[in-house]
């Protein structure tokens, strides 16, 4: 029997799974396909770390490790939904919820001292940040907007904010003494084991990491951020925003860069509230309140601090001064500096650009902003797009071209694999990367508090990345641009490899170029204004950034992207878009029983997964199912059956019903497989006949509060009941499943 593994993740995608997966099981079963589930949710990952503390009924297998092994096999066929990349506040909240449900979990140790606390912290650290993607992504990324989605966006364009030539919105970045400017990079001639060590001024040597295995041809980078320069830069931007009376906004990715970016976020909080920390910093620290957790973490813990009201008043007084902070939610007073995971650069910057360069201020007002992206590695791409919009106005979704992406991400490539090699310096000295013979490969002079990191990019993924770029360029006829800067150490090494590996392929007639990220961004936006497509071939971080930036401008959302990961050993990983896990959608369901999450990404991924099974295992019926699903998905779009945004209209569950109806009809009408047509003909007729009844049952539940029994770890029975509220529809699907 063929197998599809469907991941159980978090928040809105998890809720949608309770409704969609039974439909998938019912249809896939007709082709002899078993749909299995693996729990890689934040709660599931936490529980898997502490089996010895749980009862037999509570224990949970390490599904992520299991899927990581599966991803290296030819048999892999995994549909991966968005999951929480946990910040420390999210991790703590999930732990608290699980403890309230009777799971004997330890507290998260902020400053572990004992061996037991260090062990607990190490286990929790395995769950923090982007713990999932690096494990599953044993291949490089192919992300693009399917024709049906692009055509829909052109015929029903999303709103775009107007740009003014005199907009004061700009990107502020360091440009010196940061990760980009301090970077060193080497290519290993042979396999080896490296050591990262800190050598103090008195010669004391501390091993930061040993046993770092590297392969022949691997690219290894090292760099650091000068924290004194960072704080000076942040203070300058606070002053500049105040002088110009525009909003101050910080844009990081504390979820993926789970060691470095929370620290940078903390420096921004301390800099913006410099007077508060100067007067009360010692009291806050003694209470265990860290700026790295954001202003929200400090405010929520103030009741445990002596003089809490005085500190709270000082914070409020600072917020009343210039510059104004941009807001995540002005109605609730949630600022840009409240929670590290609230403002994610790859989503927040495109949203600002789409909105005419405007963010929201404390009174709900829209205004220009200084968008602070401290490290200059990729900040320039956003400035390039802003300059293009100032010169030419907003983009037109009805005519603009597309920027699909081929992304280097396999085997934890580049910065997103740096978590275990990132360190906050506890003393001044020199950080060195040495090989097994003791030769120093790279070294940096650092000061106390500096953030140092190393990252790796293996040769095999680079070769596969180049191959995938050539494949996509050949398939589409579009130019493919490698976004690499010859003046950056890492990129210079990649340029040499790309140039060499392109010779292994037939590139006649293909337009393949290498440009710096800023030049590539400028080139791409010029072409999209002309309605032309340009493939961006990027490293791991730019893969993430570009697959939000361009889809948000083109389609209004990144959740509608098709995301395929051809695994290097022959399997397939099918990701359901780049739309995040949508916590606000969960909150709306809980308060109004309305889920506006759009499962379009899941629909697209399922169809690709079915076609992969057909190609890999010769399951012809799976191909028929996949093609019929694509037709159903296009009808969901063209007939406006996607979730709306307000009560009284269909939500996520309604879109699933219409997908099932259209899927059954497409199968009944196709002529390739008469047995499938005969099987689904009656299903299509019954669903069509009961359409109004089912639609009404789905609408009738709206407007009421819903108890899911948990946020990070919802109750199964309660959540199934909430997400499958139509008894009529359930009866048809369950009969088909049986």
XYZ file of C-alpha atoms in Angstrom:
738
model
C 0.000 0.000 0.000
C 1.226 3.499 -0.832
C 1.692 5.872 2.081
C 1.409 9.613 2.601
C 2.592 11.017 5.931
C 0.546 14.074 6.930
C 2.077 16.127 9.718
C 0.186 17.299 12.770
C 1.488 20.767 13.570
C 0.151 23.821 15.410
C -2.436 26.570 15.628
C -4.583 27.221 12.533
C -3.035 24.503 10.318
C -3.623 21.981 13.102
C -7.274 22.965 13.440
C -7.734 22.728 9.671
C -6.216 19.242 9.737
C -9.088 17.957 11.871
C -11.454 18.903 9.043
C -9.350 18.214 5.937
C -7.533 14.989 6.792
C -10.714 12.835 6.942
C -11.522 14.054 3.422
C -8.028 13.177 2.211
C -8.267 9.741 3.810
C -11.600 9.100 2.109
C -10.401 10.053 -1.375
C -6.861 8.642 -1.155
C -8.172 5.299 0.063
C -9.729 4.784 -3.341
C -6.195 4.541 -4.779
C -4.920 2.217 -2.064
C -3.151 5.050 -0.284
C -2.876 5.114 3.494
C -2.666 8.547 5.101
C -0.629 8.403 8.296
C -0.090 11.166 10.845
C 3.035 12.201 12.720
C 2.847 14.728 15.536
C 5.567 17.366 15.159
C 3.626 20.088 16.969
C 5.375 22.170 19.589
C 3.506 20.290 22.324
C 4.342 16.950 20.760
C 8.011 17.830 20.462
C 8.111 18.924 24.108
C 6.489 15.705 25.338
C 8.866 13.568 23.279
C 11.804 15.051 25.222
C 10.676 13.788 28.647
C 9.375 10.195 28.343
C 10.694 9.222 31.780
C 8.449 11.805 33.475
C 5.235 10.718 31.763
C 2.804 7.847 32.160
C 2.511 5.144 29.524
C -0.623 6.837 28.179
C 1.063 10.248 28.037
C 4.322 9.237 26.374
C 4.868 10.364 22.837
C 7.312 9.044 20.263
C 9.898 11.378 18.804
C 8.011 11.784 15.537
C 10.370 14.478 14.281
C 13.403 12.192 14.541
C 11.430 9.436 12.834
C 10.459 11.729 9.966
C 14.039 12.955 9.707
C 15.141 9.387 9.056
C 12.272 8.826 6.614
C 13.270 11.957 4.658
C 16.582 10.307 3.751
C 14.855 7.345 2.059
C 13.388 6.988 -1.447
C 10.026 6.046 0.080
C 9.471 9.400 1.783
C 6.233 11.165 0.888
C 5.635 13.794 3.543
C 3.113 16.645 3.585
C 4.466 19.212 6.009
C 2.204 21.971 7.342
C 3.449 25.189 8.997
C 4.469 24.741 12.610
C 5.419 26.998 15.489
C 9.095 27.945 15.508
C 9.037 28.529 19.208
C 10.404 31.605 20.879
C 11.121 31.311 24.597
C 7.785 32.952 25.585
C 5.896 30.496 23.359
C 7.874 27.586 24.739
C 7.113 28.632 28.308
C 3.425 29.060 27.505
C 3.233 25.584 25.964
C 4.998 24.051 28.975
C 2.575 25.783 31.349
C -0.436 24.512 29.386
C 0.837 20.947 29.310
C 1.535 21.041 33.050
C -2.017 22.267 33.647
C -3.235 19.237 31.693
C -1.422 16.847 34.030
C 1.877 16.335 32.221
C 4.799 16.267 34.664
C 7.160 18.579 32.833
C 9.968 20.605 34.417
C 10.037 24.384 34.289
C 12.212 26.010 31.642
C 15.513 26.891 33.383
C 16.454 30.480 32.544
C 19.942 30.226 34.069
C 20.761 26.554 34.602
C 23.350 25.890 37.283
C 22.998 22.229 38.240
C 23.662 19.320 35.884
C 19.971 18.457 36.051
C 18.943 21.963 35.034
C 21.500 21.968 32.230
C 20.088 18.686 30.947
C 16.523 20.057 31.049
C 17.601 23.238 29.277
C 19.396 21.228 26.583
C 16.253 19.186 25.935
C 14.068 22.271 25.676
C 16.633 23.928 23.421
C 16.082 21.094 20.934
C 12.481 22.288 20.638
C 13.147 26.020 20.362
C 13.161 27.961 17.129
C 13.095 26.233 13.784
C 13.598 22.743 15.156
C 11.508 21.059 12.460
C 12.536 22.362 9.063
C 16.272 21.603 9.221
C 15.477 17.986 10.126
C 12.990 17.354 7.323
C 14.551 19.388 4.540
C 16.850 16.760 3.061
C 16.490 18.459 -0.285
C 16.394 21.908 -1.820
C 13.315 24.037 -2.325
C 11.179 24.696 -5.403
C 8.545 27.320 -4.582
C 6.289 28.953 -7.149
C 2.788 30.277 -7.687
C 0.663 27.713 -9.580
C -1.007 28.995 -12.735
C -4.490 28.700 -11.232
C -3.462 30.849 -8.252
C -1.682 33.440 -10.390
C -4.620 33.673 -12.792
C -7.014 34.120 -9.877
C -4.882 36.938 -8.442
C -4.910 38.679 -11.814
C -8.656 38.398 -12.240
C -9.456 39.295 -8.616
C -6.561 41.519 -7.496
C -5.901 42.099 -3.816
C -5.626 45.628 -2.488
C -2.330 47.476 -2.685
C -1.511 50.624 -0.739
C -0.519 53.706 -2.710
C 3.143 54.740 -2.693
C 4.301 58.330 -2.642
C 7.576 59.515 -4.135
C 8.219 61.511 -0.964
C 7.606 58.575 1.398
C 10.037 58.728 4.306
C 9.971 54.971 4.847
C 13.417 53.441 4.610
C 15.479 50.492 5.759
C 18.199 51.157 8.324
C 21.023 48.628 8.587
C 24.488 48.557 10.111
C 26.661 47.883 7.078
C 29.800 47.518 9.188
C 30.878 45.566 12.271
C 27.915 43.218 11.711
C 27.532 39.610 10.567
C 27.866 40.525 6.893
C 30.995 42.646 7.180
C 32.836 40.414 9.681
C 32.290 37.175 7.758
C 35.121 34.776 6.936
C 34.670 31.606 4.887
C 36.708 28.533 3.987
C 36.178 25.486 1.774
C 37.422 22.243 3.303
C 39.690 20.167 1.066
C 38.918 16.985 2.971
C 36.679 15.605 5.659
C 37.754 16.670 9.130
C 36.597 17.437 12.647
C 36.720 21.075 13.708
C 36.810 22.775 17.093
C 35.503 26.230 18.006
C 37.393 27.770 20.908
C 37.661 31.051 22.796
C 41.119 32.254 23.773
C 41.120 34.954 26.457
C 43.738 37.692 26.725
C 45.575 35.718 29.434
C 45.718 32.640 27.215
C 42.892 30.759 28.914
C 41.252 28.572 26.281
C 37.600 27.544 26.447
C 36.176 25.056 23.973
C 32.836 26.364 22.738
C 32.156 23.389 20.480
C 34.179 20.350 19.536
C 33.589 17.338 17.361
C 32.235 19.488 14.520
C 32.277 17.048 11.613
C 32.762 18.504 8.140
C 32.883 16.902 4.714
C 35.225 17.388 1.793
C 34.155 20.397 -0.257
C 32.060 21.842 2.571
C 31.816 25.607 2.998
C 32.251 26.768 6.596
C 31.702 30.387 7.626
C 32.368 32.308 10.807
C 31.379 35.820 11.777
C 30.258 37.984 14.663
C 28.200 41.043 15.493
C 29.905 43.777 17.478
C 27.342 44.496 20.175
C 28.763 47.909 21.054
C 28.313 48.899 17.407
C 24.841 47.349 17.411
C 23.714 49.381 20.417
C 25.185 52.567 18.971
C 23.392 51.887 15.688
C 20.076 51.210 17.447
C 20.370 54.414 19.489
C 21.035 56.386 16.298
C 17.906 54.968 14.669
C 15.746 55.749 17.705
C 16.998 59.334 17.575
C 16.507 59.560 13.811
C 12.931 58.271 13.999
C 12.186 60.808 16.727
C 13.728 63.660 14.755
C 11.733 62.740 11.639
C 8.598 61.918 13.660
C 8.134 58.589 11.911
C 7.558 55.175 13.422
C 10.378 53.022 14.761
C 10.076 49.346 13.797
C 12.416 46.412 14.329
C 12.459 43.460 11.918
C 14.224 40.243 12.941
C 13.558 36.517 12.836
C 13.848 35.342 16.419
C 12.106 32.080 15.551
C 14.592 30.784 12.972
C 17.680 32.558 14.326
C 16.759 31.354 17.770
C 20.060 32.173 19.514
C 21.254 35.405 17.902
C 18.037 37.291 17.159
C 16.456 37.139 20.630
C 19.697 38.671 21.929
C 19.571 41.396 19.266
C 15.893 41.918 20.099
C 16.834 42.352 23.758
C 19.411 45.005 22.892
C 16.746 46.861 20.915
C 14.359 46.770 23.882
C 17.058 48.014 26.243
C 18.102 50.745 23.817
C 14.596 52.013 23.180
C 13.845 52.002 26.925
C 17.343 53.102 27.881
C 16.216 55.338 30.754
C 14.054 52.559 32.214
C 16.868 50.005 32.177
C 19.360 52.515 33.512
C 17.150 53.116 36.544
C 15.552 49.718 37.058
C 17.631 47.212 35.106
C 19.116 45.595 38.211
C 15.665 45.093 39.764
C 14.308 43.545 36.574
C 17.296 41.235 36.239
C 17.054 40.094 39.854
C 13.436 39.104 39.169
C 14.519 37.030 36.174
C 12.969 39.405 33.646
C 14.971 39.590 30.430
C 14.720 42.112 27.628
C 15.367 39.186 25.268
C 11.793 38.037 25.987
C 10.459 41.433 24.951
C 8.528 44.223 26.586
C 5.539 41.920 26.983
C 7.535 39.492 29.107
C 8.724 42.319 31.323
C 5.242 43.782 31.788
C 3.700 40.391 32.550
C 6.292 39.724 35.249
C 6.340 43.159 36.887
C 4.039 42.125 39.718
C 6.952 40.119 41.142
C 9.243 43.179 41.174
C 9.540 45.665 43.997
C 8.375 49.080 42.797
C 6.365 47.548 39.951
C 4.015 50.510 39.540
C 6.889 52.957 39.356
C 8.570 50.863 36.651
C 5.300 50.466 34.753
C 4.775 54.229 34.840
C 8.311 54.789 33.524
C 7.647 52.423 30.629
C 4.359 54.151 29.808
C 6.060 57.546 29.979
C 8.692 56.376 27.512
C 6.012 55.074 25.155
C 4.369 58.499 25.217
C 7.550 60.141 23.910
C 8.985 60.231 20.398
C 9.655 58.166 18.456
C 6.402 56.305 18.221
C 6.758 52.536 18.184
C 5.055 50.670 15.379
C 2.344 48.377 16.699
C 1.389 44.763 16.287
C -2.042 45.552 17.741
C -2.694 49.174 18.675
C -6.108 48.334 20.180
C -4.437 46.047 22.728
C -1.294 48.140 23.128
C 0.975 45.417 21.736
C 4.071 47.079 20.344
C 6.681 46.012 17.833
C 8.973 45.283 20.816
C 6.511 43.236 22.870
C 7.240 39.666 21.773
C 10.250 38.526 19.702
C 8.159 36.108 17.632
C 5.410 38.633 16.817
C 7.304 40.544 14.115
C 8.992 38.264 11.585
C 11.031 40.153 8.997
C 10.084 38.036 5.987
C 6.380 38.639 6.653
C 6.437 42.114 8.209
C 8.515 43.834 5.536
C 6.434 42.644 2.540
C 3.241 43.596 4.372
C 4.627 47.092 4.905
C 5.645 47.401 1.246
C 2.241 46.159 0.111
C 0.665 48.804 2.359
C 2.423 51.699 0.636
C 5.328 51.690 3.079
C 3.050 52.307 6.040
C 2.895 50.620 9.454
C 0.512 51.287 12.317
C 1.226 53.615 15.229
C 0.009 53.662 18.852
C -3.301 55.356 17.989
C -4.015 53.047 15.061
C -2.662 55.662 12.639
C -0.764 54.671 9.512
C 2.611 56.321 9.026
C 6.018 56.012 7.443
C 8.635 54.099 9.377
C 12.321 53.467 9.755
C 12.480 49.703 9.323
C 15.450 48.568 11.387
C 17.163 45.401 10.140
C 20.480 45.452 12.014
C 22.508 42.929 10.010
C 23.152 44.134 6.472
C 23.394 40.684 4.830
C 19.968 40.905 3.185
C 18.518 44.256 4.309
C 19.372 45.804 0.950
C 16.809 43.761 -0.963
C 13.976 45.484 0.893
C 15.483 48.911 0.349
C 15.776 48.123 -3.371
C 12.074 47.279 -3.559
C 11.145 50.384 -1.543
C 13.150 52.588 -3.902
C 11.439 50.988 -6.886
C 8.014 51.674 -5.346
C 8.911 55.292 -4.568
C 9.988 55.764 -8.189
C 7.195 53.849 -9.938
C 4.337 53.405 -7.467
C 2.656 50.261 -6.202
C 2.750 47.034 -8.186
C -0.300 45.959 -10.163
C -1.367 42.357 -9.347
C -3.381 42.201 -12.590
C -0.293 42.547 -14.769
C 2.807 41.858 -12.690
C 5.056 38.898 -13.320
C 6.258 36.326 -10.817
C 9.475 35.535 -8.931
C 9.545 31.800 -8.159
C 12.387 30.496 -6.031
C 14.923 27.698 -6.029
C 16.344 27.664 -2.511
C 19.484 26.082 -1.062
C 18.365 24.579 2.233
C 19.264 20.874 2.390
C 21.223 19.557 5.366
C 20.777 22.710 7.457
C 22.549 24.892 4.926
C 23.833 28.348 5.882
C 22.645 30.567 8.731
C 19.525 28.575 9.536
C 21.792 25.752 10.659
C 23.884 27.922 12.960
C 21.943 27.487 16.223
C 24.368 25.020 17.796
C 27.327 27.149 16.720
C 26.131 30.575 17.927
C 27.506 31.992 21.171
C 27.165 35.159 23.225
C 30.630 36.070 24.419
C 31.112 36.072 28.189
C 34.596 37.613 27.924
C 36.830 39.435 25.485
C 39.352 37.449 23.497
C 39.694 35.626 20.217
C 37.320 33.031 18.801
C 39.030 30.532 16.554
C 37.909 27.719 14.287
C 40.667 25.105 14.170
C 41.015 21.846 12.297
C 42.135 18.506 13.725
C 45.796 19.393 13.190
C 45.424 22.578 15.232
C 45.589 24.913 12.249
C 43.507 28.043 12.754
C 41.123 28.321 9.803
C 39.275 31.473 10.905
C 39.481 33.806 13.889
C 37.874 36.972 15.239
C 38.742 39.398 18.002
C 35.625 39.738 20.148
C 34.442 41.705 23.155
C 32.184 40.637 25.989
C 28.597 40.436 24.778
C 29.439 40.056 21.084
C 27.427 37.460 19.177
C 29.607 34.984 17.280
C 28.356 32.282 14.953
C 29.516 29.694 12.449
C 27.515 27.916 9.791
C 28.009 25.106 7.325
C 26.940 24.413 3.753
C 27.706 20.954 2.445
C 28.829 20.365 -1.103
C 26.178 17.817 -2.098
C 23.270 20.237 -1.472
C 25.074 22.935 -3.488
C 25.403 20.562 -6.450
C 21.735 19.603 -6.135
C 20.739 23.289 -5.884
C 22.528 24.120 -9.131
C 20.897 21.115 -10.811
C 17.435 22.191 -9.618
C 18.025 25.746 -10.884
C 18.957 24.449 -14.335
C 15.941 22.113 -14.313
C 13.518 24.938 -13.504
C 15.116 27.296 -16.041
C 14.817 24.599 -18.721
C 11.205 23.805 -17.771
C 10.042 27.435 -17.824
C 12.340 29.255 -20.229
C 12.632 32.047 -17.653
C 15.916 33.645 -16.563
C 17.395 32.130 -13.399
C 19.438 34.497 -11.245
C 21.765 33.309 -8.473
C 21.523 35.949 -5.716
C 25.185 35.938 -4.650
C 27.468 38.840 -3.736
C 31.105 38.424 -4.793
C 32.098 40.852 -2.015
C 30.738 38.587 0.716
C 33.085 35.797 1.836
C 30.515 32.981 1.853
C 28.990 34.035 -1.440
C 32.391 34.240 -3.127
C 32.959 30.576 -2.319
C 29.504 29.676 -3.597
C 30.072 31.609 -6.820
C 33.157 29.492 -7.487
C 31.167 26.306 -6.924
C 28.177 27.445 -8.984
C 30.442 28.408 -11.869
C 32.098 24.986 -11.763
C 28.927 22.917 -11.337
C 27.015 24.655 -14.117
C 29.519 23.026 -16.477
C 28.054 19.639 -15.504
C 24.735 20.538 -17.145
C 23.412 21.382 -20.572
C 22.845 25.124 -20.265
C 22.580 25.951 -23.970
C 19.806 28.442 -24.557
C 19.309 29.145 -20.856
C 19.581 32.590 -19.277
C 21.600 31.950 -16.089
C 23.095 34.912 -14.241
C 24.856 35.709 -10.971
C 24.027 39.035 -9.297
C 24.351 40.546 -5.839
C 21.079 40.333 -3.885
C 20.462 44.091 -4.289
C 21.071 43.993 -8.044
C 19.011 40.804 -8.360
C 16.107 42.378 -6.476
C 16.233 45.467 -8.689
C 16.403 43.336 -11.843
C 13.495 41.146 -10.690
C 11.137 43.989 -9.787
C 11.870 45.721 -13.077
C 10.831 42.534 -14.867
C 7.692 41.920 -12.796
C 6.483 45.410 -13.751
C 6.796 44.233 -17.349
C 4.782 41.099 -16.578
C 7.856 38.866 -16.846
C 8.964 36.013 -14.585
C 12.421 35.665 -13.053
C 13.559 32.631 -11.054
C 15.413 33.648 -7.894
C 18.073 31.075 -7.011
C 19.031 31.816 -3.439
C 20.527 30.603 -0.228
C 18.488 29.500 2.740
C 17.611 32.832 4.334
C 16.789 34.568 1.047
C 14.688 31.529 0.143
C 12.597 32.318 3.195
C 12.527 36.063 2.534
C 11.771 35.888 -1.188
C 9.008 33.310 -0.838
C 7.157 35.775 1.358
C 8.150 39.049 -0.299
C 7.110 38.341 -3.868
C 4.027 36.187 -3.198
C 2.623 38.799 -0.790
C 3.014 41.409 -3.506
C 1.805 39.146 -6.326
C -0.906 37.107 -4.599
C -1.672 38.991 -1.403
C -0.366 36.103 0.704
C 2.486 33.636 0.774
C 0.175 30.812 1.847
C -0.865 30.211 -1.768
C 2.564 29.132 -2.964
C 3.304 25.633 -4.164
C 6.297 24.410 -2.181
C 7.990 21.217 -3.351
C 11.180 19.782 -1.877
C 12.594 17.048 -4.127
C 14.530 15.084 -1.502
C 18.055 14.185 -2.546
C 17.544 10.451 -2.039
C 14.428 10.306 -4.212
C 11.590 10.992 -1.794
C 9.319 14.015 -1.707
C 8.531 16.659 0.913
C 5.531 18.828 0.102
C 5.200 21.973 2.192
C 1.930 23.815 2.406
C 3.107 27.318 1.653
C 4.860 29.974 3.694
C 1.917 31.416 5.549
C 2.967 30.679 9.104
C 0.690 29.115 11.681
C -1.700 32.066 12.097
C -2.284 32.415 15.868
C -4.878 35.166 15.375
C -6.993 32.712 13.384
C -7.119 30.397 16.388
C -8.185 33.243 18.628
C -11.040 34.062 16.251
C -12.195 30.452 16.215
C -12.197 30.352 19.998
C -14.222 33.553 20.282
C -16.509 33.257 17.223
C -16.270 29.648 15.957
C -14.954 30.986 12.669
C -11.658 29.819 11.145
C -10.455 31.948 8.265
C -7.319 29.863 7.616
C -7.055 29.110 3.905
C -6.008 25.511 3.209
C -5.125 26.244 -0.402
C -1.498 25.403 0.323
C -2.588 22.012 1.616
C -4.689 21.390 -1.508
C -1.707 22.146 -3.750
C 0.680 20.026 -1.692
C -1.671 17.035 -1.639
C -1.981 17.086 -5.426
C 1.812 17.159 -5.831
C 2.167 14.364 -3.280
C -0.299 12.215 -5.210
C 1.547 12.814 -8.478
C 4.819 11.947 -6.768
C 3.323 8.611 -5.702
C 2.181 8.004 -9.254
C 5.651 8.678 -10.641
C 7.586 6.922 -7.885
C 5.433 3.823 -7.431
C 3.567 3.594 -10.712
C 0.246 4.233 -8.967
C -1.719 5.522 -11.959
C -4.834 6.060 -9.882
C -2.923 8.475 -7.632
C -2.207 10.621 -10.709
C -5.908 10.691 -11.574
C -6.698 11.776 -8.019
C -4.035 14.502 -8.169
C -5.208 15.912 -11.490
C -8.829 15.894 -10.319
C -7.792 17.656 -7.105
C -6.129 20.429 -9.127
C -9.370 20.927 -11.042
C -11.298 21.059 -7.772
C -8.831 23.567 -6.323
C -9.204 25.838 -9.335
C -12.993 25.755 -8.896
C -12.638 26.619 -5.201
C -10.762 29.728 -6.329
C -12.828 30.756 -9.332
C -16.170 30.168 -7.614
C -15.077 32.067 -4.478
C -15.250 29.113 -2.113
C -12.140 30.111 -0.189
C -12.639 31.219 3.422
C -14.016 34.711 3.796
C -13.053 36.993 6.676
C -16.266 37.561 8.556
C -19.172 35.733 10.136
C -22.055 34.646 7.974
C -19.821 33.435 5.153
C -18.035 30.139 4.637
C -14.861 29.606 6.594
C -12.138 26.974 6.399
C -14.586 24.131 6.990
C -16.880 25.377 4.253
C -14.000 25.540 1.778
C -13.192 21.914 2.634
C -16.760 20.876 1.864
C -16.663 22.550 -1.530
C -13.274 21.026 -2.269
C -14.737 17.572 -1.552
C -17.761 18.301 -3.738
C -15.681 19.570 -6.667
C -13.103 16.785 -6.243
C -15.803 14.130 -6.357
C -17.367 15.764 -9.407
C -14.006 15.938 -11.207
C -13.406 12.259 -10.497
C -16.896 11.341 -11.655
C -16.405 13.251 -14.908
C -12.890 12.023 -15.812
C -12.580 9.167 -18.302
C -9.140 7.745 -17.507
C -10.337 5.474 -14.698
C -13.925 4.269 -15.060
C -13.856 2.475 -11.712
C -13.005 5.724 -9.929
C -15.713 7.532 -11.894
C -18.280 4.944 -10.834
C -17.147 5.100 -7.220
C -17.304 8.870 -6.920
C -20.334 9.515 -9.106
C -22.817 8.758 -6.306
C -20.685 10.727 -3.829
C -20.749 13.770 -6.109
C -24.504 13.468 -6.563
C -25.170 13.142 -2.824
C -22.950 16.082 -1.885
C -24.519 18.242 -4.603
C -28.020 17.285 -3.521
C -27.244 18.134 0.106
C -25.166 21.244 -0.587
C -27.584 23.729 0.962
C -28.170 21.574 4.036
C -24.460 21.071 4.642
C -23.636 24.736 4.036
C -26.322 25.768 6.510
C -25.069 23.345 9.158
C -21.597 24.845 8.799
C -22.948 28.397 9.062
C -25.222 27.680 12.020
C -22.343 27.088 14.434
C -20.753 30.488 13.853
C -20.879 33.301 16.376
C -20.367 31.222 19.511
C -17.353 30.690 21.753
C -15.521 27.390 21.331
C -13.656 25.455 24.017
C -10.863 23.452 22.383
C -9.486 22.209 25.679
C -6.105 23.772 24.962
C -4.199 26.020 22.605
C -0.893 24.245 22.109
C -2.331 20.836 23.003
C -6.066 20.871 22.256
C -8.414 18.110 23.330
C -8.985 15.606 20.498
C -12.686 15.067 21.034
C -13.516 18.740 21.483
C -11.474 19.810 18.465
C -12.911 17.153 16.162
C -16.396 18.274 17.213
C -15.541 21.913 16.505
C -13.946 21.274 13.134
C -16.507 18.757 11.820
C -19.826 20.386 12.779
C -21.909 19.124 9.824
C -23.369 15.712 10.608
C -24.666 15.450 7.048
C -21.260 16.040 5.477
C -19.500 13.820 8.014
C -21.814 10.918 7.192
C -20.911 11.058 3.488
C -17.176 11.314 4.118
C -17.116 8.666 6.841
C -19.042 6.231 4.643
C -16.464 6.773 1.902
C -13.615 6.228 4.392
C -15.118 2.910 5.436
